[in-house]
Amino acid sequence: MLSSDTADVVICGAGIAGISAAYFLACRAGVKEILIVDPRDPLSLTSDKSSEAYRNWWPDPAMVQLMDRSIDLMEELADECGNCFHMNRRGYLYVTTNRAGAEALLENAEEISKAGSGPLRVYSGEPGEPSYVPHQEHGYAQDLAGADLLLNPDLIQNHFPYLTKNAVAALHVRRAGWLSAQQFGQYLLDQARSAGVKLERGKVAGVEIEHGRVQAVVLEDGRRIRTNIFVNAAGPNLKDVGSLTGVELPVYSEIHLKAMLRDTQEIIPRDAPLVIYADRQMLNWTPEEKQALESENDLRFLLDELSAGGHLRPEGGSSSPIVLLLWDYHGQIVEPAFPIPIDPEYQEIALRGLVSLVPGLNVYLERSQKPNVDGGYYTRTVENRPLIGPMPIEGSYVIGALSGYGIMVSAAAGELLAAWITGGKLPDYAHEFALERYDRPGYLEGFEEDGQL
Ligand SMILES: Cc1cc2nc3c(=O)[nH]c(=O)nc-3n(C[C@H](O)[C@H](O)[C@H](O)COP(=O)(O)OP(=O)(O)OC[C@H]3O[C@@H](n4cnc5c(N)ncnc54)[C@H](O)[C@@H]3O)c2cc1C
């Protein structure tokens, strides 16, 4: 039995995208009959697998505006519920061990600052310089924005003594941190349900369209829900669900994993920020390991220079031993499949990469632990902007392609989608995230960087 066979809006997917859309439609725009349909428990496919971090530090001005709006909304929601989702503002710390890396960090930071992410302050350790302001462990009250670039190795060691002594520059991005995505999503869902949103278990298998307009949504078991508004929030299945309305969405998926290391030796302080290794690197292998890797077609790439961007952060409260490790050392575009394939070597390789950044982690290579790894898909567009807004069929909408930033963008994305659906006032950036943007001549020219890290 369906809880209802008609709805004003049917949302396909109870990930953070679908839930945020439901929250903004019901709680902020007053839409009454909203049904979210998903065969799984809410937030259980991708949205509970993330590293839950946020930042307004993006090279693309439209993304900066969207993220700043999203962070404003998250702060407002955190104020409202007494920070029930544990939002902090410890920042992202990008670290390099070489001069060329330091120049690249500076150049890149100047561009991102110009894109609107906030002022850049540079500290070279000269007498009379203003002091670098450290982050606070808890809360999001510190309103320092932009970024601090530390160019003095002693200054870096004073503040972050666990980093390699080879660190020559560290960029501390300040409107950034992390939160509990599960608790954030649950808070939005609870509010939405109190405002009347219903959740139905089921898989969307068809969308009935007549005269170019959505008429009904059909579930896999044959149930039919009459509606004139259908929202595709299907995460990694965005493309398949888009094709139910005859539209080919320009998205693809990459697999991304994360390891949960038990830091029993307390190598990473519990108050650390999210720390990112900004250098490409070659891993250290013994001659025997090298020989073994050379003979394996699938693993030989591990002998090459590998990508920058390995990162880590403490997870949980002061008594938790968990540190999250992430390193996309082998970017792979794949067709999403579940359960996701887990690379059995992931934890060890991520650890080997991050030892260059935090040498103390070497103890866990000497005394290895049973790997604890999960992950999901970054479903994304080529220029790494999300898809939020109307689709070519009247009454059909999309909120997705949230890539590696779906938690941080979800609030502004949900708000924007609700404005499109209800005819509310659209922000200046609205058209930059709608599907129609690809019709603009030359639109894709000028996206050099995807801003992923
Ligand atoms: C390892 C990793 C680290 C990440 N780190 C961060 C981070 O630090 N910060 C950040 O902001 N983001 C991060 N992300 C990205 C973020 O997790 C995603 O962008 C976000 O969770 C996507 O949310 P979604 O709602 O679009 O998709 P999902 O959470 O996958 O939800 C989609 C839902 O749609 C449902 N669905 C699919 N098809 C159908 C159908 N036919 N009928 C009904 N329901 C359907 C699915 O069952 C699912 O519940 C990370 C992701 C990964 C994998």
Coordinates of C-alpha atoms and ligand atoms in Angstrom, one line a residue:
M1 CA 0.0 0.0 0.0
L2 CA 1.2 3.4 -0.8
S3 CA 0.9 6.0 1.9
S4 CA -0.5 8.2 -0.9
D5 CA -1.2 7.7 -4.6
T6 CA -0.9 11.4 -5.4
A7 CA 1.7 14.0 -4.4
D8 CA 2.6 17.5 -5.3
V9 CA 6.2 16.5 -5.6
V10 CA 7.8 13.1 -5.9
I11 CA 11.6 13.0 -5.1
C12 CA 13.5 10.0 -6.3
G13 CA 16.3 9.4 -3.7
A14 CA 16.7 9.8 0.0
G15 CA 20.4 10.8 0.0
I16 CA 21.5 14.2 1.2
A17 CA 20.3 15.8 -2.1
G18 CA 16.8 14.5 -2.0
I19 CA 16.4 15.2 1.7
S20 CA 17.7 18.7 1.4
A21 CA 15.3 19.4 -1.5
A22 CA 12.4 18.0 0.6
Y23 CA 13.4 20.2 3.6
F24 CA 13.6 23.4 1.6
L25 CA 10.4 22.7 -0.3
A26 CA 8.4 21.7 2.8
C27 CA 9.9 23.8 5.6
R28 CA 11.0 27.0 3.8
A29 CA 8.6 27.1 0.8
G30 CA 5.5 25.6 2.3
V31 CA 4.9 22.8 -0.3
K32 CA 2.5 20.3 1.3
E33 CA 2.4 16.9 -0.4
I34 CA 6.0 15.7 -0.9
L35 CA 6.9 12.1 -1.2
I36 CA 10.5 10.8 -1.2
V37 CA 10.9 7.3 -2.7
D38 CA 13.9 5.2 -2.1
P39 CA 14.5 1.4 -1.9
R40 CA 17.2 2.0 0.8
D41 CA 17.3 3.6 4.2
P42 CA 17.8 7.3 4.1
L43 CA 21.4 8.5 3.6
S44 CA 22.7 5.0 3.3
L45 CA 24.2 4.8 -0.2
T46 CA 26.8 7.6 -0.6
S47 CA 25.8 10.3 1.9
D48 CA 27.0 8.3 4.9
K49 CA 30.4 7.4 3.2
S50 CA 31.9 10.9 2.9
S51 CA 34.6 12.5 4.8
E52 CA 32.0 15.2 5.7
A53 CA 34.3 18.1 5.1
Y54 CA 33.3 21.6 3.8
R55 CA 35.1 24.6 2.4
N56 CA 34.3 27.8 0.4
W57 CA 37.7 27.6 -1.3
W58 CA 37.0 27.0 -5.0
P59 CA 38.7 28.4 -8.1
D60 CA 35.2 29.0 -9.8
P61 CA 33.4 32.2 -8.6
A62 CA 30.0 30.6 -9.1
M63 CA 31.0 27.7 -6.9
V64 CA 32.3 30.1 -4.2
Q65 CA 28.9 31.8 -4.1
L66 CA 27.1 28.5 -4.0
M67 CA 29.3 27.2 -1.2
D68 CA 29.3 30.4 0.8
R69 CA 25.5 30.3 0.7
S70 CA 25.5 26.6 1.7
I71 CA 27.8 27.3 4.7
D72 CA 25.6 30.3 5.7
L73 CA 22.6 27.9 5.7
M74 CA 24.5 25.2 7.6
E75 CA 25.6 27.7 10.2
E76 CA 22.0 28.9 10.5
L77 CA 20.8 25.4 11.0
A78 CA 23.5 24.7 13.5
D79 CA 22.5 27.8 15.5
E80 CA 18.9 26.5 15.4
C81 CA 19.6 23.1 16.7
G82 CA 22.4 23.8 19.1
N83 CA 25.0 22.5 16.7
C84 CA 23.4 19.0 16.8
F85 CA 25.5 18.0 13.8
H86 CA 28.9 19.0 15.3
M87 CA 30.0 21.5 12.7
N88 CA 33.6 22.7 13.3
R89 CA 35.7 25.3 11.5
R90 CA 39.2 23.8 11.8
G91 CA 40.0 24.5 8.2
Y92 CA 41.9 22.6 5.5
L93 CA 45.7 22.7 5.6
Y94 CA 47.5 22.1 2.3
V95 CA 51.1 21.3 2.8
T96 CA 54.1 21.1 0.3
T97 CA 57.7 20.0 0.8
N98 CA 59.3 21.9 -2.1
R99 CA 59.8 25.4 -3.4
A100 CA 58.0 24.8 -6.7
G101 CA 55.0 23.5 -4.6
A102 CA 55.2 26.6 -2.4
E103 CA 55.0 28.9 -5.5
A104 CA 52.2 26.9 -6.9
L105 CA 50.3 27.1 -3.6
L106 CA 50.7 30.9 -3.6
E107 CA 49.7 31.4 -7.2
N108 CA 46.7 29.1 -6.8
A109 CA 45.7 30.8 -3.5
E110 CA 45.8 34.2 -5.1
E111 CA 43.5 33.1 -7.9
I112 CA 41.0 31.5 -5.5
S113 CA 41.1 34.5 -3.3
K114 CA 40.3 36.6 -6.4
A115 CA 37.4 34.3 -7.2
G116 CA 35.8 35.5 -3.9
S117 CA 36.8 33.0 -1.3
G118 CA 38.3 35.6 1.0
P119 CA 41.6 37.4 1.7
L120 CA 45.0 35.7 1.5
R121 CA 47.4 36.5 4.4
V122 CA 51.0 35.5 3.9
Y123 CA 53.4 34.8 6.9
S124 CA 57.1 34.6 6.1
G125 CA 58.3 34.9 9.7
E126 CA 59.6 38.5 9.4
P127 CA 59.7 40.5 12.6
G128 CA 56.8 42.8 13.0
E129 CA 54.4 40.7 10.9
P130 CA 50.9 40.2 12.2
S131 CA 50.5 36.9 14.0
Y132 CA 48.9 33.9 12.4
V133 CA 45.7 33.0 14.3
P134 CA 45.3 29.2 15.1
H135 CA 42.0 27.4 14.6
Q136 CA 39.7 26.5 17.4
E137 CA 39.0 22.8 18.1
H138 CA 35.2 23.0 18.5
G139 CA 32.4 25.1 17.1
Y140 CA 32.1 27.3 14.0
A141 CA 32.1 30.7 15.7
Q142 CA 35.5 31.8 14.6
D143 CA 34.7 34.0 11.6
L144 CA 38.2 34.2 10.0
A145 CA 37.7 33.7 6.3
G146 CA 40.1 33.4 3.3
A147 CA 43.4 31.6 3.9
D148 CA 46.7 31.9 5.7
L149 CA 49.9 31.0 3.8
L150 CA 52.7 30.0 6.2
L151 CA 56.0 30.2 4.3
N152 CA 58.3 29.7 7.3
P153 CA 59.2 26.0 8.2
D154 CA 59.7 26.9 11.9
L155 CA 56.3 28.6 12.1
I156 CA 54.7 25.5 10.4
Q157 CA 56.5 23.1 12.9
N158 CA 55.4 25.3 15.9
H159 CA 51.7 25.0 15.0
F160 CA 51.7 21.6 13.4
P161 CA 54.6 19.6 14.9
Y162 CA 53.3 16.3 13.6
L163 CA 54.0 17.3 10.0
T164 CA 57.2 16.4 8.1
K165 CA 60.1 18.6 8.9
N166 CA 60.5 19.0 5.1
A167 CA 57.3 21.1 5.0
V168 CA 58.2 24.5 3.4
A169 CA 54.7 26.0 3.0
A170 CA 51.3 25.4 4.5
L171 CA 48.1 27.0 3.3
H172 CA 45.4 27.1 6.0
V173 CA 41.9 27.6 4.4
R174 CA 39.6 29.1 7.1
R175 CA 36.0 29.0 6.0
A176 CA 36.2 25.2 6.1
G177 CA 36.0 22.2 8.5
W178 CA 33.7 19.3 8.9
L179 CA 30.4 18.1 10.5
S180 CA 28.5 14.9 11.0
A181 CA 26.8 14.4 7.7
Q182 CA 24.5 11.7 9.1
Q183 CA 23.3 13.9 11.9
F184 CA 22.9 16.9 9.5
G185 CA 20.9 14.8 7.1
Q186 CA 18.8 13.3 9.9
Y187 CA 18.0 16.8 11.3
L188 CA 16.8 18.0 7.9
L189 CA 14.8 14.8 7.4
D190 CA 13.2 15.1 10.9
Q191 CA 12.2 18.7 10.2
A192 CA 10.9 17.8 6.7
R193 CA 8.8 14.9 8.2
S194 CA 7.4 17.2 10.9
A195 CA 6.3 19.5 8.0
G196 CA 4.5 16.5 6.3
V197 CA 7.1 15.0 4.0
K198 CA 6.5 11.3 3.5
L199 CA 9.1 8.6 2.8
E200 CA 8.1 5.5 0.8
R201 CA 10.3 2.4 0.2
G202 CA 10.4 1.7 -3.5
K203 CA 12.4 2.0 -6.7
V204 CA 11.4 4.5 -9.3
A205 CA 11.1 2.6 -12.6
G206 CA 9.2 4.9 -14.9
V207 CA 7.9 8.4 -15.4
E208 CA 4.7 8.9 -17.3
I209 CA 4.8 11.9 -19.6
E210 CA 1.9 13.3 -21.6
H211 CA 2.0 16.3 -23.9
G212 CA 5.6 17.0 -22.8
R213 CA 4.6 17.1 -19.1
V214 CA 5.1 14.8 -16.1
Q215 CA 1.9 13.0 -15.1
A216 CA 2.9 10.2 -12.8
V217 CA 5.8 8.2 -11.4
V218 CA 5.7 4.4 -11.5
L219 CA 7.6 2.2 -9.1
E220 CA 9.3 -1.1 -9.9
D221 CA 6.5 -3.1 -8.2
G222 CA 3.9 -1.4 -10.4
R223 CA 2.6 1.2 -7.9
R224 CA 1.7 4.5 -9.5
I225 CA 1.9 7.9 -8.0
R226 CA 0.1 10.8 -9.8
T227 CA 2.2 13.9 -9.7
N228 CA 3.1 16.9 -11.9
I229 CA 6.6 17.3 -10.4
F230 CA 9.3 14.8 -10.4
V231 CA 12.8 15.3 -8.9
N232 CA 15.7 13.2 -9.9
A233 CA 18.0 13.0 -6.8
A234 CA 19.3 9.5 -7.5
G235 CA 23.0 10.1 -6.8
P236 CA 25.1 7.5 -8.7
N237 CA 22.0 6.5 -10.6
L238 CA 21.3 10.0 -11.8
K239 CA 21.9 9.1 -15.5
D240 CA 19.6 6.0 -15.4
V241 CA 16.8 7.9 -13.7
G242 CA 17.3 10.9 -16.1
S243 CA 16.8 8.5 -19.0
L244 CA 13.3 7.6 -17.6
T245 CA 12.3 11.1 -18.9
G246 CA 14.2 10.5 -22.2
V247 CA 17.0 12.9 -21.2
E248 CA 20.7 12.0 -21.4
L249 CA 22.5 13.7 -18.5
P250 CA 26.1 14.6 -19.1
V251 CA 27.5 12.9 -16.0
Y252 CA 29.9 10.1 -15.1
S253 CA 31.1 8.4 -11.9
E254 CA 34.5 7.8 -10.3
I255 CA 35.0 5.4 -7.4
H256 CA 36.5 6.9 -4.2
L257 CA 37.5 5.1 -1.1
K258 CA 38.3 6.1 2.5
A259 CA 40.2 4.2 5.2
M260 CA 39.5 4.4 8.9
L261 CA 42.8 3.9 10.7
R262 CA 42.9 3.3 14.5
D263 CA 45.5 5.8 15.6
T264 CA 46.3 4.0 18.9
Q265 CA 49.7 5.8 19.2
E266 CA 48.0 9.2 19.0
I267 CA 50.2 10.4 16.1
I268 CA 47.5 12.8 14.8
P269 CA 46.3 15.3 17.5
R270 CA 42.6 15.1 18.1
D271 CA 42.3 18.9 17.4
A272 CA 44.0 18.7 14.0
P273 CA 42.5 20.3 10.9
L274 CA 42.0 18.4 7.7
V275 CA 45.5 18.0 6.3
I276 CA 46.3 17.6 2.6
Y277 CA 49.5 16.6 1.0
A278 CA 49.8 19.0 -2.0
D279 CA 52.8 17.2 -3.7
R280 CA 52.9 14.4 -6.2
Q281 CA 55.1 11.6 -5.0
M282 CA 56.8 8.3 -5.7
L283 CA 56.3 5.7 -3.0
N284 CA 59.3 3.9 -1.3
W285 CA 59.4 0.2 -2.1
T286 CA 62.0 -2.4 -1.2
P287 CA 63.7 -4.1 -4.2
E288 CA 61.6 -7.2 -3.6
E289 CA 58.4 -5.2 -3.6
K290 CA 59.4 -3.4 -6.8
Q291 CA 60.0 -6.7 -8.5
A292 CA 56.7 -8.0 -7.4
L293 CA 54.8 -4.8 -8.6
E294 CA 56.6 -4.9 -11.9
S295 CA 55.2 -8.3 -12.7
E296 CA 51.6 -7.2 -11.9
N297 CA 49.8 -5.4 -14.8
D298 CA 47.2 -3.9 -12.5
L299 CA 49.6 -2.7 -9.9
R300 CA 52.6 -1.5 -11.9
F301 CA 51.4 2.1 -11.8
L302 CA 52.3 2.1 -8.1
L303 CA 56.0 2.5 -9.2
D304 CA 55.2 5.7 -11.1
E305 CA 54.9 9.2 -9.7
L306 CA 51.4 9.3 -8.1
S307 CA 48.9 12.1 -7.7
A308 CA 48.9 14.9 -5.1
G309 CA 45.9 15.3 -2.7
G310 CA 46.2 12.5 -0.1
H311 CA 44.5 13.8 3.0
L312 CA 43.5 12.9 6.6
R313 CA 41.6 14.1 9.6
P314 CA 40.7 12.9 13.1
E315 CA 37.2 11.5 13.3
G316 CA 35.0 11.5 16.4
G317 CA 35.5 13.1 19.8
S318 CA 38.6 13.3 21.9
S319 CA 38.4 9.7 23.1
S320 CA 38.0 8.3 19.5
P321 CA 41.2 6.7 18.0
I322 CA 39.9 7.0 14.4
V323 CA 41.7 8.9 11.7
L324 CA 40.3 9.0 8.2
L325 CA 42.8 8.5 5.4
L326 CA 41.9 9.3 1.8
W327 CA 44.1 9.3 -1.3
D328 CA 42.8 9.0 -4.8
Y329 CA 46.0 7.6 -6.1
H330 CA 44.3 5.8 -9.0
G331 CA 41.4 7.9 -10.4
Q332 CA 39.0 5.5 -12.1
I333 CA 35.9 6.3 -14.1
V334 CA 33.5 3.3 -13.7
E335 CA 29.9 2.3 -14.1
P336 CA 28.4 2.5 -10.5
A337 CA 27.9 -1.0 -9.1
F338 CA 26.8 -2.1 -5.6
P339 CA 28.2 -3.3 -3.3
I340 CA 31.2 -1.1 -4.3
P341 CA 34.4 -3.0 -5.1
I342 CA 36.9 -2.4 -2.3
D343 CA 40.6 -2.4 -3.2
P344 CA 42.2 -4.6 -0.6
E345 CA 45.5 -2.6 -0.7
Y346 CA 43.8 0.8 -0.3
Q347 CA 44.5 1.4 3.4
E348 CA 48.2 0.4 3.1
I349 CA 48.8 2.5 0.0
A350 CA 46.9 5.5 1.4
L351 CA 49.1 5.1 4.6
R352 CA 52.3 4.9 2.6
G353 CA 51.4 8.1 0.8
L354 CA 50.5 10.0 3.9
V355 CA 53.7 8.9 5.8
S356 CA 55.5 11.5 3.6
L357 CA 53.3 14.1 5.2
V358 CA 53.2 12.8 8.7
P359 CA 56.2 10.5 9.3
G360 CA 54.9 9.3 12.7
L361 CA 52.3 7.3 10.8
N362 CA 55.1 4.9 9.8
V363 CA 54.4 2.9 13.0
Y364 CA 51.2 1.6 11.4
L365 CA 53.2 0.3 8.4
E366 CA 55.5 -1.6 10.8
R367 CA 52.5 -2.9 12.8
S368 CA 49.8 -3.3 10.2
Q369 CA 46.1 -3.3 11.1
K370 CA 43.1 -5.1 9.6
P371 CA 42.0 -2.6 6.9
N372 CA 38.7 -0.8 7.5
V373 CA 37.7 0.8 4.2
D374 CA 34.4 2.0 2.6
G375 CA 33.5 4.5 -0.1
G376 CA 31.2 5.3 -3.0
Y377 CA 31.0 7.2 -6.2
Y378 CA 31.6 10.8 -7.1
T379 CA 29.0 11.3 -9.8
R380 CA 30.0 14.5 -11.6
T381 CA 30.0 16.7 -14.7
V382 CA 33.1 17.3 -16.7
E383 CA 33.7 20.8 -15.3
N384 CA 32.7 19.6 -11.8
R385 CA 29.7 21.9 -11.3
P386 CA 26.5 20.3 -10.0
L387 CA 23.2 19.9 -11.9
I388 CA 20.4 21.8 -10.1
G389 CA 17.2 22.9 -11.8
P390 CA 14.7 22.1 -14.5
M391 CA 15.0 19.4 -17.1
P392 CA 13.6 19.7 -20.7
I393 CA 10.4 17.8 -19.8
E394 CA 7.9 20.2 -18.0
G395 CA 7.6 19.3 -14.3
S396 CA 10.9 17.3 -14.3
Y397 CA 13.9 18.5 -12.2
V398 CA 17.4 17.3 -11.2
I399 CA 19.5 17.8 -8.1
G400 CA 22.7 15.8 -8.4
A401 CA 26.2 15.4 -9.9
L402 CA 27.3 16.5 -6.4
S403 CA 30.7 14.9 -7.0
G404 CA 33.0 15.0 -3.9
Y405 CA 31.2 18.0 -2.4
G406 CA 27.6 16.8 -2.0
I407 CA 27.4 17.3 1.8
M408 CA 28.8 20.8 1.8
V409 CA 26.7 22.0 -1.1
S410 CA 23.5 20.2 -0.1
A411 CA 21.8 23.1 1.8
A412 CA 22.3 25.7 -1.0
A413 CA 21.4 23.0 -3.7
G414 CA 18.2 22.1 -1.9
E415 CA 17.3 25.8 -1.5
L416 CA 18.0 26.5 -5.2
L417 CA 16.0 23.6 -6.4
A418 CA 13.0 24.7 -4.2
A419 CA 13.2 28.1 -5.8
W420 CA 13.2 26.7 -9.3
I421 CA 10.2 24.5 -8.5
T422 CA 8.1 27.1 -6.6
G423 CA 8.9 30.0 -8.9
G424 CA 10.8 31.7 -6.0
K425 CA 13.4 34.3 -6.4
L426 CA 16.4 32.8 -8.1
P427 CA 19.9 33.8 -6.9
D428 CA 22.4 35.2 -9.5
Y429 CA 24.2 31.9 -9.7
A430 CA 21.1 29.8 -10.5
H431 CA 21.7 29.5 -14.3
E432 CA 25.3 28.4 -13.8
F433 CA 24.1 25.1 -12.3
A434 CA 21.1 24.4 -14.6
L435 CA 21.4 21.9 -17.4
E436 CA 20.6 24.6 -20.0
R437 CA 24.2 26.0 -19.3
Y438 CA 25.6 23.5 -21.8
D439 CA 23.6 25.2 -24.6
R440 CA 25.6 28.4 -24.2
P441 CA 28.2 28.7 -27.0
G442 CA 31.7 28.2 -25.6
Y443 CA 30.4 27.5 -22.1
L444 CA 33.0 24.8 -21.3
E445 CA 36.0 26.8 -22.5
G446 CA 37.9 28.3 -19.6
F447 CA 37.4 25.5 -17.0
E448 CA 41.1 24.5 -16.5
E449 CA 40.8 23.2 -13.0
D450 CA 38.0 21.1 -11.5
G451 CA 38.7 22.4 -8.0
Q452 CA 38.3 18.9 -6.5
L453 CA 41.0 19.5 -3.9
Ligands
LIG1 C1 34.9 8.6 -0.2 C2 34.0 9.9 -0.3 C3 34.4 11.0 0.4 C4 33.6 12.2 0.3 N1 33.9 13.3 1.0 C5 33.1 14.4 0.9 C6 33.4 15.5 1.7 O1 34.3 15.5 2.5 N2 32.5 16.6 1.7 C7 31.4 16.5 0.9 O2 30.7 17.5 0.9 N3 31.1 15.5 0.1 C8 31.9 14.4 0.1 N4 31.6 13.3 -0.7 C9 30.6 13.4 -1.7 C10 29.2 13.2 -1.1 O3 29.2 12.1 -0.2 C11 28.2 13.0 -2.2 O4 28.3 14.0 -3.2 C12 26.7 13.0 -1.7 O5 26.6 12.0 -0.7 C13 25.8 12.6 -2.9 O6 24.5 12.7 -2.3 P1 23.2 12.2 -3.2 O7 22.1 12.4 -2.4 O8 23.3 12.9 -4.5 O9 23.5 10.7 -3.5 P2 23.2 9.4 -2.6 O10 23.6 9.7 -1.2 O11 23.9 8.3 -3.3 O12 21.7 9.2 -2.6 C14 21.0 8.8 -3.8 C15 19.8 8.0 -3.4 O13 19.0 7.7 -4.5 C16 18.5 6.4 -4.4 N5 18.1 5.9 -5.7 C17 18.9 5.7 -6.8 N6 18.1 5.2 -7.8 C18 16.8 5.2 -7.4 C19 15.6 4.8 -8.0 N7 15.5 4.4 -9.3 N8 14.5 4.9 -7.2 C20 14.5 5.4 -6.0 N9 15.7 5.8 -5.4 C21 16.8 5.7 -6.1 C22 19.6 5.6 -3.8 O14 19.1 4.4 -3.2 C23 20.2 6.6 -2.8 O15 19.7 6.4 -1.5 C24 32.4 12.1 -0.6 C25 32.1 11.0 -1.3 C26 32.8 9.8 -1.1 C27 32.4 8.6 -1.9

